[in-house]
């Protein structure tokens, strides 16, 4: 059954031993991470002969055609160790896998290549990353995950820049920082030196999740979306962005012209009112003041006035 599990699963964990506090921690971690990997328990007689255990009980992970034993003093919390070790040491990367690796807290060293390109430069970088992942596992496995990615489209969206292919980039998927090459990678020794420079802080980290970087990412994502829409379907892009702009333009023009006409009418009304008010006093003065040379004529009382006087 153990051999069958090895053939069926690329990565799986096994608890060896009887009842213990370590087994309780193992069960808790398995309950939390069962959706991501495989967990088993067994007696010491079940494991292959090539497996040597210094002490019992123990937790082992089988992957990359070998096994690794959990050490509480060096590896820390069991659940965190399982979360870091649930991936093979070298992987073919994609966007979903990079998202999952963000929970491990590891830096991800990626050879960005074109798999359809069989030139020496592309195959050499991939081989160098594979050699470092295999030969320097004990030195870097706690801090680094290794792999390669076909094409630079996804990496460009992360970096918000155009990355030349082939190249090597180191990503910190937990905070969106990245490290670009500070040297030309000719062999494994150059790659190991580049990794050591990252660990000791010699290579400066770029990117991040600061407020400025978030604003840049919003602008970059908006630009990328618009460009992709116009590239895939120019007519659809014109409709999606042209129609709203046209409606907004018509509304703005209508508001502007309405304000102009209203102001003109109000102005004309004020002018007409002032003209009427200025003409009224003139007419009253004309009625009250007789013209020069005219003879004053007494006003004649009408019949109605006479009758009113008689009633009084």
Coordinates of N, CA, C and O in Angstrom, one line a residue, residues 241-304:
X241 N -16.9 52.0 -25.1 CA -16.4 53.3 -24.6 C -16.9 54.5 -25.3 O -17.0 55.6 -24.8
X242 N -17.3 54.4 -26.6 CA -17.8 55.5 -27.4 C -19.2 55.9 -27.0 O -19.5 57.1 -26.9
X243 N -20.1 54.9 -26.7 CA -21.5 55.2 -26.4 C -21.6 56.0 -25.1 O -22.2 57.0 -25.0
X244 N -21.0 55.5 -24.0 CA -21.0 56.4 -22.7 C -20.5 57.7 -22.9 O -21.0 58.7 -22.4
X245 N -19.3 57.8 -23.6 CA -18.7 59.2 -23.8 C -19.6 60.1 -24.6 O -19.8 61.3 -24.3
X246 N -20.3 59.5 -25.6 CA -21.3 60.3 -26.4 C -22.4 60.8 -25.6 O -22.8 62.0 -25.7
X247 N -23.0 59.9 -24.8 CA -24.1 60.3 -23.9 C -23.7 61.4 -22.9 O -24.4 62.4 -22.7
X248 N -22.5 61.2 -22.3 CA -22.0 62.2 -21.4 C -21.8 63.6 -22.0 O -22.1 64.6 -21.5
X249 N -21.3 63.5 -23.3 CA -21.0 64.8 -24.0 C -22.3 65.5 -24.3 O -22.4 66.7 -24.2
X250 N -23.3 64.7 -24.7 CA -24.6 65.4 -25.0 C -25.2 66.0 -23.8 O -25.8 67.1 -23.8
X251 N -25.1 65.3 -22.6 CA -25.7 65.8 -21.4 C -25.0 67.1 -21.0 O -25.6 68.1 -20.6
X252 N -23.6 67.1 -21.1 CA -22.9 68.3 -20.7 C -23.2 69.4 -21.6 O -23.4 70.6 -21.2
X253 N -23.4 69.2 -22.9 CA -23.7 70.2 -23.9 C -25.1 70.8 -23.6 O -25.4 72.0 -23.6
X254 N -26.1 69.9 -23.2 CA -27.4 70.3 -22.9 C -27.4 71.2 -21.6 O -28.1 72.2 -21.6
X255 N -26.7 70.8 -20.6 CA -26.6 71.6 -19.4 C -26.0 72.9 -19.6 O -26.5 74.0 -19.2
X256 N -24.9 73.0 -20.5 CA -24.3 74.2 -20.8 C -25.2 75.2 -21.5 O -25.3 76.4 -21.2
X257 N -25.9 74.7 -22.6 CA -26.7 75.5 -23.4 C -28.0 76.0 -22.6 O -28.4 77.1 -22.7
X258 N -28.5 75.1 -21.7 CA -29.6 75.5 -20.8 C -29.2 76.6 -19.9 O -30.0 77.6 -19.7
X259 N -28.1 76.6 -19.3 CA -27.6 77.7 -18.4 C -27.4 79.0 -19.2 O -27.8 80.0 -18.7
X260 N -26.9 78.9 -20.4 CA -26.7 80.1 -21.3 C -28.0 80.7 -21.6 O -28.2 81.9 -21.5
X261 N -29.0 79.9 -22.1 CA -30.3 80.4 -22.5 C -31.0 81.0 -21.3 O -31.7 82.1 -21.3
X262 N -31.0 80.4 -20.1 CA -31.6 80.9 -18.9 C -31.0 82.2 -18.5 O -31.7 83.2 -18.1
X263 N -29.7 82.3 -18.6 CA -29.1 83.6 -18.2 C -29.4 84.7 -19.2 O -29.7 85.9 -18.8
X264 N -29.6 84.4 -20.5 CA -30.0 85.4 -21.5 C -31.4 85.9 -21.2 O -31.6 87.1 -21.2
X265 N -32.3 85.0 -20.9 CA -33.7 85.3 -20.7 C -33.8 86.2 -19.4 O -34.5 87.2 -19.4
X266 N -33.1 85.8 -18.4 CA -33.1 86.6 -17.1 C -32.6 88.0 -17.4 O -33.1 88.9 -16.8
X267 N -31.5 88.0 -18.2 CA -30.9 89.4 -18.4 C -31.9 90.2 -19.2 O -32.1 91.4 -18.9
X268 N -32.6 89.7 -20.2 CA -33.5 90.4 -21.0 C -34.7 90.9 -20.1 O -35.2 92.0 -20.2
X269 N -35.1 90.0 -19.2 CA -36.2 90.3 -18.3 C -35.8 91.5 -17.4 O -36.6 92.4 -17.2
X270 N -34.6 91.5 -16.9 CA -34.1 92.6 -16.0 C -34.1 93.9 -16.8 O -34.5 95.0 -16.3
X271 N -33.6 93.8 -18.1 CA -33.6 95.1 -18.9 C -35.0 95.6 -19.1 O -35.2 96.8 -19.1
X272 N -35.9 94.7 -19.5 CA -37.3 95.1 -19.8 C -37.9 95.8 -18.5 O -38.6 96.8 -18.6
X273 N -37.7 95.2 -17.4 CA -38.3 95.7 -16.1 C -37.7 97.1 -15.8 O -38.5 98.0 -15.4
X274 N -36.4 97.3 -16.0 CA -35.8 98.6 -15.8 C -36.4 99.6 -16.7 O -36.6 100.8 -16.4
X275 N -36.6 99.2 -18.0 CA -37.1 100.2 -19.0 C -38.6 100.6 -18.6 O -38.9 101.8 -18.6
X276 N -39.4 99.6 -18.1 CA -40.8 100.0 -17.7 C -40.8 100.9 -16.6 O -41.5 101.9 -16.5
X277 N -39.9 100.6 -15.6 CA -39.9 101.5 -14.4 C -39.4 102.9 -14.7 O -39.8 103.9 -14.1
X278 N -38.5 103.0 -15.6 CA -38.0 104.3 -16.0 C -39.0 105.1 -16.8 O -39.0 106.3 -16.8
X279 N -39.9 104.4 -17.5 CA -40.9 105.1 -18.3 C -42.1 105.6 -17.5 O -42.7 106.6 -17.8
X280 N -42.4 104.9 -16.4 CA -43.6 105.2 -15.6 C -43.5 106.6 -15.0 O -44.4 107.4 -15.1
X281 N -42.4 107.0 -14.3 CA -42.3 108.4 -13.8 C -42.4 109.4 -14.8 O -43.0 110.5 -14.6
X282 N -41.9 109.2 -16.0 CA -42.0 110.1 -17.1 C -43.4 110.4 -17.5 O -43.8 111.5 -17.7
X283 N -44.2 109.3 -17.7 CA -45.6 109.5 -18.1 C -46.4 110.2 -17.0 O -47.2 111.1 -17.3
X284 N -46.1 109.9 -15.7 CA -46.8 110.6 -14.6 C -46.5 112.1 -14.6 O -47.4 112.9 -14.4
X285 N -45.3 112.4 -14.8 CA -44.9 113.8 -14.8 C -45.5 114.5 -16.0 O -45.9 115.7 -15.9
X286 N -45.6 113.8 -17.1 CA -46.3 114.4 -18.3 C -47.7 114.7 -18.0 O -48.3 115.7 -18.4
X287 N -48.4 113.8 -17.3 CA -49.8 114.0 -16.9 C -50.0 115.2 -15.9 O -51.0 115.9 -16.0
X288 N -49.1 115.3 -15.0 CA -49.2 116.3 -13.9 C -48.8 117.7 -14.4 O -49.4 118.7 -14.0
X289 N -47.8 117.8 -15.1 CA -47.2 119.1 -15.5 C -47.9 119.5 -16.9 O -47.7 118.8 -17.9
X290 N -48.6 120.7 -16.9 CA -49.1 121.1 -18.2 C -48.1 121.7 -19.0 O -47.0 122.2 -18.6
X291 N -48.3 121.7 -20.3 CA -47.4 122.2 -21.3 C -47.4 123.8 -21.2 O -48.4 124.4 -20.8
X292 N -46.3 124.3 -21.5 CA -46.2 125.8 -21.5 C -47.2 126.4 -22.6 O -47.1 125.9 -23.7
X293 N -47.9 127.4 -22.2 CA -48.9 128.1 -23.2 C -50.2 127.4 -23.2 O -51.2 128.0 -23.8
X294 N -50.4 126.3 -22.5 CA -51.7 125.8 -22.4 C -52.5 126.5 -21.3 O -52.0 126.9 -20.3
X295 N -53.9 126.5 -21.5 CA -54.8 127.2 -20.6 C -55.4 126.1 -19.7 O -55.8 125.1 -20.2
X296 N -55.4 126.5 -18.4 CA -55.9 125.5 -17.4 C -57.5 125.5 -17.6 O -58.1 126.5 -17.6
X297 N -58.0 124.3 -17.7 CA -59.4 124.1 -17.9 C -59.9 123.4 -16.7 O -59.4 122.4 -16.3
X298 N -60.9 123.9 -16.0 CA -61.5 123.3 -14.8 C -62.1 122.0 -15.2 O -62.7 121.8 -16.3
X299 N -62.0 121.1 -14.3 CA -62.5 119.7 -14.6 C -64.0 119.8 -14.4 O -64.5 120.4 -13.5
X300 N -64.7 119.1 -15.3 CA -66.1 119.1 -15.3 C -66.6 117.9 -14.6 O -66.1 116.8 -14.9
X301 N -67.5 118.1 -13.6 CA -68.0 116.9 -12.8 C -69.0 116.2 -13.6 O -69.9 116.8 -14.3
X302 N -68.9 114.9 -13.6 CA -69.8 114.1 -14.3 C -71.1 113.9 -13.5 O -71.2 114.3 -12.3
X303 N -72.1 113.4 -14.1 CA -73.4 113.1 -13.4 C -73.2 112.3 -12.2 O -73.9 112.5 -11.2
X304 N -72.4 111.3 -12.3 CA -72.2 110.4 -11.1 C -71.6 111.2 -9.9 O -72.1 111.0 -8.8

